[in-house]
XYZ file of C-alpha atoms in Angstrom:
725
model
C -58.434 -14.536 -50.979
C -60.086 -17.519 -52.644
C -63.307 -16.910 -54.686
C -65.447 -19.723 -53.255
C -68.910 -18.826 -54.642
C -70.471 -16.835 -57.428
C -71.712 -14.286 -54.924
C -68.304 -13.831 -53.428
C -66.731 -13.560 -56.878
C -69.275 -10.849 -57.723
C -68.207 -8.890 -54.645
C -64.566 -9.239 -55.638
C -65.364 -7.995 -59.142
C -66.845 -4.901 -57.569
C -63.668 -4.339 -55.575
C -65.285 -5.224 -52.252
C -63.572 -7.205 -49.530
C -65.206 -9.785 -47.382
C -65.039 -7.425 -44.456
C -67.611 -5.070 -46.033
C -71.183 -5.361 -44.742
C -73.652 -5.304 -47.596
C -77.229 -4.311 -47.263
C -79.468 -6.487 -49.439
C -81.308 -4.558 -52.180
C -85.081 -5.000 -52.096
C -87.793 -3.503 -54.307
C -88.791 -1.297 -51.436
C -85.328 0.146 -51.013
C -84.133 0.221 -54.581
C -85.922 3.324 -55.576
C -86.800 4.226 -59.120
C -83.799 2.361 -60.539
C -83.930 -0.650 -58.276
C -85.299 -2.958 -60.898
C -82.186 -2.440 -63.147
C -79.429 -3.024 -60.454
C -79.826 -6.725 -59.791
C -79.250 -7.864 -63.306
C -76.052 -5.800 -63.540
C -74.853 -7.279 -60.285
C -75.658 -10.711 -61.459
C -73.769 -10.233 -64.712
C -70.658 -8.878 -62.888
C -70.543 -11.849 -60.585
C -70.742 -14.207 -63.437
C -67.759 -12.565 -65.297
C -65.435 -11.713 -62.338
C -62.014 -13.454 -62.342
C -61.149 -15.828 -59.525
C -57.702 -16.795 -58.046
C -57.266 -20.392 -57.003
C -53.494 -20.656 -56.528
C -50.188 -18.709 -56.493
C -47.056 -20.407 -57.823
C -44.521 -20.731 -56.449
C -45.641 -20.536 -52.791
C -42.481 -18.539 -51.874
C -41.783 -15.385 -53.837
C -38.734 -13.200 -54.105
C -37.547 -10.139 -55.981
C -36.877 -10.838 -59.698
C -38.786 -14.099 -59.631
C -41.617 -15.024 -62.040
C -44.964 -15.660 -60.377
C -47.948 -17.471 -61.906
C -51.470 -16.943 -60.615
C -53.965 -19.683 -61.462
C -57.714 -19.181 -61.541
C -60.387 -18.153 -64.029
C -61.886 -15.150 -65.759
C -58.546 -13.552 -66.651
C -58.548 -11.474 -69.826
C -55.909 -9.703 -71.825
C -55.189 -6.305 -70.392
C -55.500 -7.464 -66.794
C -52.661 -6.251 -64.573
C -50.905 -8.203 -61.829
C -49.695 -6.231 -58.819
C -47.774 -7.036 -55.599
C -48.778 -4.652 -52.842
C -49.820 -2.132 -55.501
C -46.606 -2.427 -57.506
C -47.003 -3.689 -61.085
C -45.252 -6.902 -62.001
C -43.186 -6.846 -65.158
C -44.004 -8.800 -68.374
C -47.546 -9.760 -67.396
C -49.046 -12.477 -69.605
C -52.558 -13.947 -69.622
C -53.046 -17.466 -70.841
C -56.381 -19.103 -70.202
C -56.675 -19.803 -66.519
C -53.278 -18.244 -65.727
C -51.857 -14.771 -65.368
C -48.116 -14.390 -64.769
C -45.453 -11.726 -64.337
C -42.007 -10.988 -62.956
C -41.545 -9.296 -59.548
C -39.338 -6.201 -59.951
C -35.767 -6.753 -58.796
C -36.016 -3.824 -56.391
C -38.934 -5.293 -54.483
C -38.186 -5.749 -50.808
C -41.524 -6.951 -49.439
C -44.946 -8.199 -50.518
C -48.080 -9.360 -48.757
C -50.891 -9.312 -51.370
C -51.217 -10.130 -55.094
C -54.063 -8.386 -56.929
C -55.553 -8.612 -60.442
C -56.443 -5.152 -61.692
C -58.854 -4.455 -64.569
C -59.799 -0.985 -65.672
C -58.003 0.433 -62.593
C -60.110 -1.725 -60.320
C -59.060 -4.703 -58.274
C -61.070 -7.643 -59.518
C -59.271 -10.443 -57.656
C -56.677 -10.786 -54.875
C -54.755 -13.389 -52.876
C -52.399 -13.487 -49.886
C -51.790 -17.198 -49.911
C -48.041 -17.009 -50.513
C -44.842 -16.036 -48.692
C -42.567 -13.280 -49.920
C -38.944 -13.788 -48.956
C -37.223 -10.363 -48.858
C -33.647 -10.030 -50.127
C -30.786 -10.049 -47.596
C -29.061 -6.829 -46.538
C -25.782 -6.384 -44.659
C -25.117 -3.621 -42.149
C -21.896 -4.461 -40.284
C -19.304 -7.081 -39.479
C -17.182 -7.776 -36.385
C -14.332 -7.914 -35.781
C -12.959 -5.381 -38.224
C -10.642 -8.060 -39.567
C -10.750 -11.821 -39.622
C -8.171 -14.333 -38.500
C -8.089 -17.872 -39.930
C -9.789 -20.139 -37.449
C -11.472 -17.158 -35.783
C -15.136 -16.208 -35.768
C -16.679 -13.386 -37.783
C -20.190 -12.145 -37.103
C -22.133 -10.470 -39.914
C -25.092 -8.272 -39.031
C -28.002 -7.414 -41.306
C -31.591 -8.370 -42.178
C -33.290 -11.348 -43.789
C -30.271 -13.540 -43.225
C -32.023 -16.692 -42.068
C -32.305 -17.989 -45.666
C -28.619 -17.450 -46.419
C -26.819 -20.672 -47.315
C -23.439 -19.392 -48.528
C -20.873 -16.850 -47.310
C -17.723 -15.964 -49.204
C -14.731 -13.801 -48.316
C -12.366 -12.979 -51.099
C -14.167 -15.573 -53.217
C -13.529 -18.380 -50.736
C -16.462 -20.145 -49.099
C -16.594 -19.859 -45.335
C -18.041 -22.223 -42.755
C -21.388 -21.052 -41.399
C -21.542 -21.718 -37.645
C -24.771 -19.922 -36.658
C -27.416 -17.834 -38.355
C -30.617 -15.960 -37.610
C -32.712 -13.336 -39.330
C -30.309 -10.604 -38.178
C -26.879 -12.248 -37.960
C -24.612 -14.919 -39.340
C -21.474 -16.224 -37.621
C -18.830 -17.911 -39.736
C -15.470 -19.517 -39.008
C -12.743 -18.132 -41.250
C -11.249 -20.875 -43.383
C -7.472 -21.100 -43.626
C -6.265 -19.757 -46.943
C -8.836 -17.003 -47.074
C -7.517 -13.684 -48.337
C -8.711 -10.127 -48.027
C -11.589 -9.433 -50.452
C -15.354 -8.883 -50.822
C -17.620 -10.343 -48.179
C -20.717 -11.754 -49.880
C -23.732 -13.682 -48.644
C -26.086 -15.684 -50.882
C -29.412 -17.313 -50.308
C -32.865 -17.992 -51.677
C -33.829 -14.330 -51.948
C -30.585 -13.188 -53.491
C -27.205 -11.972 -52.359
C -25.690 -9.028 -50.548
C -22.166 -7.739 -50.018
C -20.363 -5.261 -47.818
C -19.363 -2.049 -49.515
C -15.712 -2.449 -48.521
C -13.472 -5.438 -48.807
C -13.139 -7.458 -45.647
C -9.599 -7.855 -44.368
C -8.152 -11.203 -43.448
C -5.152 -10.963 -41.163
C -2.509 -13.652 -40.632
C -0.671 -13.296 -37.263
C 3.130 -13.405 -37.288
C 5.024 -16.565 -36.397
C 8.657 -16.869 -35.265
C 11.078 -19.677 -36.041
C 14.550 -18.398 -35.040
C 16.653 -15.379 -33.988
C 20.393 -14.879 -34.249
C 22.646 -14.220 -32.436
C 21.387 -15.573 -29.096
C 23.384 -13.062 -27.010
C 24.367 -9.515 -27.864
C 24.762 -5.965 -26.620
C 22.646 -2.859 -26.894
C 22.782 -1.385 -30.373
C 23.478 -4.740 -32.064
C 21.334 -6.143 -34.888
C 19.128 -9.174 -34.348
C 17.975 -11.215 -37.360
C 14.561 -12.834 -36.994
C 13.014 -15.473 -39.265
C 9.425 -16.644 -39.415
C 6.252 -15.970 -41.411
C 3.835 -13.089 -41.911
C 6.387 -10.592 -40.614
C 5.966 -8.037 -43.389
C 2.621 -6.475 -42.487
C 2.094 -2.762 -43.050
C -0.085 -0.064 -41.567
C -2.233 -1.370 -38.749
C -0.993 -4.858 -39.512
C 2.666 -3.917 -39.095
C 4.506 -6.318 -36.817
C 6.128 -4.953 -33.654
C 9.031 -6.835 -32.142
C 9.839 -6.805 -28.417
C 12.482 -8.203 -26.148
C 10.717 -8.643 -22.855
C 8.715 -5.426 -22.558
C 11.136 -3.345 -24.597
C 10.197 -2.503 -28.196
C 12.907 -3.117 -30.792
C 13.640 -0.868 -33.750
C 12.876 -2.478 -37.128
C 15.540 -1.722 -39.753
C 14.590 -4.287 -42.393
C 11.457 -6.390 -42.897
C 10.016 -8.946 -45.312
C 7.390 -11.612 -44.956
C 9.835 -14.295 -43.812
C 12.636 -12.198 -42.314
C 13.142 -9.080 -40.217
C 16.203 -7.308 -38.883
C 15.828 -5.284 -35.694
C 18.113 -3.173 -33.522
C 18.424 -3.991 -29.832
C 17.733 -0.554 -28.438
C 19.302 0.864 -25.309
C 17.499 -0.222 -22.194
C 16.591 -3.648 -23.552
C 17.054 -6.530 -21.127
C 17.459 -10.262 -21.374
C 14.087 -11.820 -22.071
C 11.784 -13.558 -24.498
C 11.543 -12.350 -28.092
C 8.003 -11.689 -29.296
C 6.288 -10.402 -32.410
C 2.872 -8.803 -32.182
C 0.393 -7.276 -34.586
C -3.211 -6.416 -33.852
C -3.004 -8.000 -30.402
C -1.987 -11.312 -31.979
C 1.291 -12.306 -30.381
C 3.918 -14.924 -31.189
C 6.800 -15.730 -28.859
C 10.081 -17.481 -29.563
C 11.025 -20.146 -27.049
C 13.942 -19.418 -24.723
C 15.533 -16.029 -24.095
C 17.751 -13.590 -25.917
C 20.578 -12.421 -23.657
C 21.334 -8.708 -23.658
C 24.286 -7.213 -21.839
C 23.145 -3.658 -21.080
C 25.622 -0.813 -21.030
C 25.412 1.352 -17.890
C 25.314 5.054 -18.654
C 25.708 7.679 -15.900
C 23.990 10.711 -17.343
C 23.888 12.882 -14.216
C 25.400 13.007 -10.737
C 25.460 15.860 -8.202
C 28.507 18.077 -7.829
C 28.548 17.485 -4.068
C 27.285 14.852 -1.684
C 27.162 14.530 2.093
C 29.027 11.824 3.992
C 27.270 9.971 5.376
C 24.527 10.630 2.906
C 22.820 9.455 -0.240
C 24.207 9.929 -3.735
C 21.462 9.986 -6.373
C 22.484 8.913 -9.855
C 20.462 9.141 -13.073
C 21.184 7.262 -16.250
C 20.393 4.068 -18.092
C 20.830 0.391 -17.254
C 21.898 1.291 -13.727
C 20.321 -1.884 -12.411
C 22.964 -3.900 -14.282
C 25.826 -2.413 -12.248
C 27.485 -4.925 -9.957
C 29.769 -2.582 -7.983
C 29.653 1.180 -7.335
C 32.622 3.210 -6.142
C 33.354 6.805 -5.294
C 37.101 7.018 -5.463
C 38.325 4.127 -3.326
C 35.129 3.884 -1.267
C 32.517 1.294 -2.159
C 28.930 2.542 -2.282
C 25.856 0.396 -1.649
C 22.291 0.911 -2.942
C 19.942 2.510 -0.430
C 17.393 -0.201 0.509
C 14.831 2.453 1.417
C 14.881 3.991 -2.074
C 12.953 2.893 -5.148
C 15.926 2.074 -7.304
C 15.290 1.532 -11.001
C 17.233 1.138 -14.212
C 17.305 4.921 -14.654
C 17.620 6.162 -11.075
C 19.514 4.806 -8.112
C 20.291 6.107 -4.622
C 23.652 5.053 -3.179
C 24.632 5.190 0.476
C 27.812 7.184 0.997
C 29.657 6.075 4.169
C 31.039 8.556 6.682
C 34.641 7.697 5.749
C 34.220 8.972 2.189
C 36.067 12.174 1.369
C 37.730 14.267 -1.293
C 36.520 14.422 -4.874
C 36.279 11.565 -7.362
C 34.284 10.217 -10.295
C 31.504 7.721 -9.781
C 32.552 4.333 -11.134
C 30.057 1.669 -12.221
C 31.280 -1.869 -12.897
C 29.196 -4.340 -14.900
C 30.201 -7.533 -16.757
C 33.862 -6.749 -16.104
C 33.693 -3.302 -17.660
C 33.940 0.074 -15.904
C 31.776 3.063 -16.746
C 32.563 6.396 -15.077
C 30.678 9.641 -14.650
C 31.937 12.495 -16.797
C 32.467 14.801 -13.812
C 33.711 14.273 -10.279
C 31.670 14.438 -7.063
C 32.954 16.362 -4.018
C 32.278 14.874 -0.579
C 31.145 17.142 2.282
C 30.663 15.894 5.841
C 27.023 15.726 6.934
C 25.817 16.263 10.510
C 25.061 12.937 12.186
C 22.740 12.421 15.158
C 23.607 9.505 17.423
C 21.385 10.294 20.411
C 18.522 12.596 21.349
C 16.369 13.205 24.393
C 14.084 15.827 25.892
C 12.153 16.772 28.981
C 9.208 19.004 29.791
C 9.846 22.716 30.188
C 7.675 25.700 31.103
C 6.810 26.130 27.465
C 6.963 22.927 25.481
C 10.083 20.812 25.765
C 13.838 21.237 26.083
C 16.200 18.668 24.659
C 19.729 17.617 23.870
C 21.244 16.061 20.750
C 24.549 14.205 20.579
C 26.348 13.583 17.302
C 29.170 14.809 15.108
C 30.011 17.348 12.426
C 27.548 19.939 13.722
C 28.191 23.504 12.593
C 26.677 26.911 13.247
C 24.467 26.347 10.214
C 23.075 23.035 11.420
C 19.298 23.004 11.697
C 17.142 20.455 13.456
C 13.823 19.001 12.394
C 11.818 16.686 14.614
C 8.929 14.819 13.004
C 8.977 17.333 10.185
C 8.841 20.411 12.434
C 11.707 22.794 13.001
C 13.226 22.959 16.497
C 14.916 26.072 17.875
C 18.624 25.428 18.431
C 19.841 27.073 21.637
C 23.453 25.878 21.854
C 25.673 24.066 19.408
C 29.202 22.722 19.093
C 30.686 20.025 16.894
C 29.263 17.102 18.875
C 26.322 18.476 20.863
C 23.397 20.845 20.566
C 20.434 21.778 22.702
C 17.016 22.772 21.448
C 13.510 23.805 22.435
C 10.151 23.025 20.873
C 6.579 23.965 21.642
C 5.398 20.367 21.403
C 7.008 16.953 21.802
C 6.758 14.446 18.937
C 4.091 11.787 19.316
C 4.035 8.131 18.364
C 6.751 5.645 17.566
C 9.411 6.195 14.920
C 9.423 10.006 14.771
C 12.160 11.037 12.322
C 14.819 13.472 13.487
C 17.094 15.138 10.925
C 20.041 17.460 11.300
C 20.478 19.624 8.240
C 23.597 21.454 7.234
C 24.551 21.961 3.624
C 23.505 18.330 3.404
C 21.051 16.519 5.605
C 22.415 13.762 7.720
C 20.687 10.399 7.994
C 17.403 10.329 9.864
C 17.495 9.322 13.495
C 14.308 7.733 14.846
C 12.960 8.360 18.337
C 9.870 7.090 20.082
C 7.573 9.956 20.968
C 5.831 7.641 23.441
C 9.003 7.335 25.537
C 8.651 10.879 26.959
C 12.082 11.982 25.771
C 13.975 8.804 26.663
C 15.275 6.112 24.343
C 12.864 3.477 25.626
C 9.334 3.540 26.962
C 8.696 2.960 30.670
C 6.537 -0.083 29.959
C 9.330 -1.720 27.942
C 12.009 -1.495 30.641
C 11.247 -4.813 32.356
C 11.678 -6.735 29.115
C 14.836 -4.812 28.262
C 16.347 -5.528 31.684
C 15.947 -9.234 30.897
C 17.315 -8.837 27.350
C 19.204 -5.553 26.817
C 18.996 -3.992 23.338
C 22.111 -4.326 21.205
C 21.665 -0.848 19.700
C 21.695 1.043 23.017
C 24.825 3.154 22.494
C 26.859 5.048 25.133
C 25.702 8.348 23.641
C 22.048 7.331 23.979
C 22.663 6.221 27.550
C 24.392 9.492 28.478
C 21.504 11.504 27.043
C 19.031 9.368 29.024
C 20.985 10.135 32.210
C 20.912 13.853 31.409
C 17.173 13.808 30.728
C 16.551 11.903 33.972
C 18.365 14.628 35.892
C 16.470 17.340 34.023
C 13.118 15.635 34.711
C 13.588 15.724 38.507
C 15.104 19.050 39.522
C 13.549 19.446 43.001
C 15.872 19.710 45.997
C 15.597 17.307 48.904
C 13.631 19.897 50.903
C 11.274 20.466 47.963
C 10.712 16.733 47.567
C 10.061 16.353 51.281
C 7.577 19.213 51.125
C 5.902 17.546 48.143
C 5.547 14.368 50.173
C 4.045 16.280 53.094
C 1.260 17.526 50.815
C 0.256 13.969 49.883
C -2.434 13.869 52.548
C -5.096 14.965 50.027
C -5.961 13.544 46.609
C -4.242 16.289 44.620
C -1.083 16.102 46.687
C -1.038 12.311 46.462
C -1.288 12.484 42.666
C 1.656 14.898 42.528
C 3.728 12.615 44.788
C 2.768 9.604 42.638
C 3.932 11.312 39.470
C 7.357 12.170 40.869
C 7.783 8.875 42.737
C 6.918 6.736 39.739
C 9.187 8.831 37.561
C 12.062 8.155 39.972
C 11.245 4.433 40.104
C 11.186 4.119 36.314
C 14.400 6.106 36.052
C 16.028 3.748 38.519
C 15.230 0.828 36.209
C 16.561 2.887 33.317
C 19.867 3.460 35.122
C 20.216 -0.243 35.889
C 19.517 -0.998 32.217
C 22.284 1.421 31.239
C 24.720 -0.244 33.656
C 24.024 -3.696 32.259
C 24.006 -2.553 28.614
C 27.225 -0.561 28.878
C 29.110 -3.394 30.577
C 27.823 -5.858 27.992
C 29.024 -3.547 25.196
C 32.549 -3.309 26.613
C 35.372 -5.417 25.219
C 36.798 -7.692 27.947
C 40.460 -7.472 28.852
C 42.804 -4.989 30.510
C 44.284 -3.878 27.203
C 40.861 -2.887 25.942
C 40.223 -0.296 28.604
C 40.743 2.619 26.247
C 38.225 1.217 23.754
C 35.632 1.179 26.524
C 35.935 4.883 27.246
C 32.527 6.027 26.028
C 30.722 3.104 27.620
C 32.599 3.686 30.860
C 31.595 7.355 30.978
C 27.955 6.423 30.456
C 28.262 3.719 33.126
C 29.761 6.169 35.623
C 27.035 8.732 34.901
C 24.312 6.103 35.372
C 25.837 4.969 38.678
C 25.973 8.549 39.964
C 22.404 9.129 38.850
C 21.316 5.941 40.654
C 22.528 7.404 43.950
C 20.761 10.676 43.194
C 17.493 8.867 42.418
C 17.607 6.913 45.674
C 18.324 10.102 47.614
C 15.411 11.865 45.900
C 13.063 8.959 46.564
C 14.123 8.914 50.215
C 13.505 12.658 50.506
C 10.044 12.353 48.892
C 8.996 9.470 51.113
C 10.366 11.062 54.267
C 7.713 13.762 54.004
C 4.736 11.387 53.609
C 2.089 11.703 56.315
C 1.249 8.435 58.008
C -2.248 8.427 56.545
C -0.924 8.982 52.985
C 0.389 5.423 53.066
C -3.144 4.056 53.440
C -4.650 3.460 49.974
C -8.425 3.255 49.941
C -11.178 4.729 47.782
C -8.748 6.521 45.487
C -6.801 8.093 48.325
C -3.212 7.625 49.397
C 0.122 7.463 47.598
C 0.914 4.558 45.232
C 4.026 3.530 47.141
C 3.294 -0.102 46.289
C 3.500 0.665 42.532
C 6.757 2.527 43.003
C 8.065 -0.451 44.945
C 7.211 -2.865 42.105
C 9.473 -0.930 39.750
C 12.273 -0.517 42.298
C 12.091 -4.252 43.019
C 12.591 -4.961 39.289
C 15.710 -2.808 39.348
C 16.983 -4.605 42.485
C 16.394 -7.997 40.866
C 18.572 -6.990 37.885
C 21.583 -6.059 40.035
C 23.030 -9.556 39.835
C 22.911 -9.383 36.033
C 24.687 -6.047 36.168
C 27.485 -7.558 38.252
C 27.826 -10.475 35.827
C 27.935 -8.190 32.796
C 30.594 -5.958 34.356
C 32.910 -8.775 35.447
C 36.283 -8.530 33.743
C 35.536 -5.217 32.060
C 37.974 -2.339 32.237
C 37.388 1.386 32.008
C 40.766 2.932 31.358
C 43.141 1.091 33.725
C 40.473 0.304 36.320
C 38.661 -2.993 36.465
C 34.992 -2.455 37.194
C 34.830 -5.263 39.767
C 37.603 -3.792 41.978
C 36.887 -2.012 45.253
C 35.514 1.403 44.468
C 34.338 0.120 41.108
C 32.401 2.498 38.948
C 29.371 0.229 38.673
C 29.130 -0.494 42.413
C 26.006 1.054 43.869
C 24.413 -0.685 46.846
C 20.881 0.027 45.708
C 19.427 -2.373 48.242
C 20.994 -0.534 51.186
C 19.882 2.830 49.795
C 16.386 1.507 49.264
C 16.157 0.264 52.837
C 16.762 3.858 53.930
C 13.927 5.014 51.677
C 11.582 2.372 53.137
C 12.353 3.523 56.677
C 11.892 7.141 55.575
C 8.458 6.354 54.107
C 7.288 4.838 57.428
C 9.177 7.280 59.635
C 6.046 8.852 61.068
C 4.366 5.490 61.524
C 7.351 4.117 63.416
C 7.466 7.215 65.587
C 4.010 6.466 66.982
C 5.369 3.770 69.329
C 8.494 2.762 71.213
C 8.402 -0.923 70.311
C 7.635 -2.931 67.191
C 4.395 -4.446 68.517
C 3.119 -0.914 69.139
C 3.406 0.014 65.416
C 3.067 -3.378 63.704
C -0.700 -3.110 63.186
C -0.313 0.322 61.588
C 2.464 -1.019 59.345
C 0.356 -4.008 58.286
C -2.581 -1.744 57.454
C -0.393 0.288 55.099
C 1.122 -2.760 53.389
C -2.210 -4.337 52.427
C -1.913 -3.328 48.758
C 1.626 -4.741 48.432
C 2.305 -8.182 47.004
C 2.885 -10.611 49.861
C 6.614 -11.034 49.179
C 7.164 -7.310 48.944
C 5.096 -6.647 52.077
C 7.224 -9.197 53.948
C 10.411 -7.480 52.776
C 9.169 -4.062 53.926
C 8.119 -5.440 57.306
C 11.552 -7.005 57.746
C 13.291 -3.704 57.003
C 10.956 -1.726 59.260
C 11.159 -4.221 62.110
C 14.946 -4.168 61.987
C 14.913 -0.394 62.104
C 12.512 -0.354 65.039
C 14.677 -2.847 66.924
C 17.617 -0.532 66.353
C 15.695 2.387 67.831
C 14.702 0.280 70.837
C 18.278 -0.840 71.420
C 19.565 2.724 71.206
C 16.897 3.920 73.651
C 17.751 1.223 76.232
C 21.499 1.799 76.024
C 21.351 5.562 76.533
C 18.781 5.984 79.314
C 20.747 4.513 82.302
C 21.919 6.662 85.235
C 25.086 8.531 84.446
C 25.072 7.529 80.792
C 26.473 9.989 78.309
C 24.478 11.269 75.385
C 21.233 10.258 77.026
C 18.554 10.809 74.365
C 15.024 9.574 74.628
C 13.077 9.162 71.390
C 9.677 10.766 71.722
C 6.604 9.904 69.685
C 7.560 12.357 66.947
C 10.929 10.695 66.435
C 12.925 13.704 67.744
C 15.527 13.623 70.576
C 13.881 14.809 73.784
C 15.410 17.824 75.467
C 16.668 19.346 72.214
C 14.238 22.199 71.965
C 16.457 24.586 70.115
C 16.463 27.030 73.084
C 19.582 25.777 74.795
C 22.220 23.125 74.789
C 21.032 19.543 74.848
C 22.219 16.963 77.359
C 25.497 15.208 76.755
């Protein structure tokens, strides 16, 4: 506060601030002593000290301050925010003193006389001393940044670490960022500025990352020593350098600042050499080659064949060739093989007992103990069909025993019959979805066998058969085909009379649905049998001398041919019972004969491919293309019989083709035009045959005279006596 007038200076002398409201003293209000107050006030104002300037304008702890003004007398005190300055001196128009070194702030200077403030001023700036609270990171790296936190740091103009000046990059009142100068060593961290200096309590660490220059030798084996040269390799504690080859840590046996010796530990692989300390990493160019030593630490006492042999050890991924006795083993591609664990496929021909041999880099490493080989059950084909409760099925394979158990899609099946190459089973529920895993378990589990739950117990789905007829699958084995034939037989067990009766019930919606289910099943199975015929012939080795090698395929081919005849007979029996109206499809009624025909037509179209595939193939000493050949089934002729059987009751409604043609056309509306034309041709030919027979046997004196009535039965044969002729 500046004393700008005698009146103001008088107020200051009384210890009053300019913010105080004074009530003027008048004779009326002064009371009995009022006449004596004014002179005293006037005298005080005249003698009160006044402050005109504070020097310097910026103050700090420990600094000398001079206050200029007037009216100062010996004995006056100088205070900063109520704290006495040291060494106060009064000299004419000046009063001076030293701010205590512990002072941290100051806003007002006052002159105190007789315990009363007689003058004051705030026209100066006090610069508080700096303080440090923290630093990050916990250690500095030459060229890296270090941030110092604290207070009153905006007036700092020098930072030292270990006595070496650092480069200030940024600063504010609460932080300073410096760049560590190369050559700086661990030591005190100090900041200096106008208001003084401050230092961290602990020395600040400066860390120099390791560098690598060379490593010898360039190629070695596990357990060998590797000599490394470079700089800053001899750190200790948290700064200790860790050496790695690739991702494998190496064991340090000797270390100095410019040299280190490490041991290439077991498990190390060829890779780049690196040195790292405190996340600061140096890498040597190129690679150090390590030849790992395979170690077989454990192997089972027994293994199934075929099966999987699981080995544990070290450096197993370096093995080039595995053997069990004289049999070569290959890694299982489905397993997660690593350097410590590997699964090896044991082929079916393995046997006896032998050590596991691992060959790598021309050296052989053997297991300490031998492994005995036991035959595992192997599934080569599987199928099933619906039963009263769940499903019944058949499995073909080898090495089955009384202890063999069966799991389908993870669930146990009940084994009903078993011999070395075949077993039957039952389950409450069929597997669903593609790729259901089937496993036969004895003492050792055989390899999984996958089936398609969507194929209803067959090898292939119904909807895939057309594509397979055009391009047969290479993995369709004779065993699979034989099982498919067996399941086809098991799926349609009705006798001819039962099938005919089923067809007769197709006049209503429920009966038509039942006839559709059986008829479509037969049509799909027909395609399946044709697929088997083509696939088996294609799998056979041509040539008369190869007949014995074709035995299994020939058996499957013969079974499929026999089943083809059975299917056509069953379809004929089913269709022979169809009422005439059941062939009319409208508004959800009628039997889907047209859909059955589409599938049969696909089978008929593939017959030429079957003949081509079977040409020159021998089964035993018989060539398949000879008269009476195993593959010869005149499906077309058999199908014509089924067509006539389906329209038997329609044809019986008239004596001539024109009399039934309209009814036939009505029932062929849902057929494709080409298929409808084929059916009409077959039916017309049959009707012409009936007409010709009728004409030839009705003349006078003719033998065997039989007239076909409207029900298609010979007239006169009533069952009550002998018929004519």
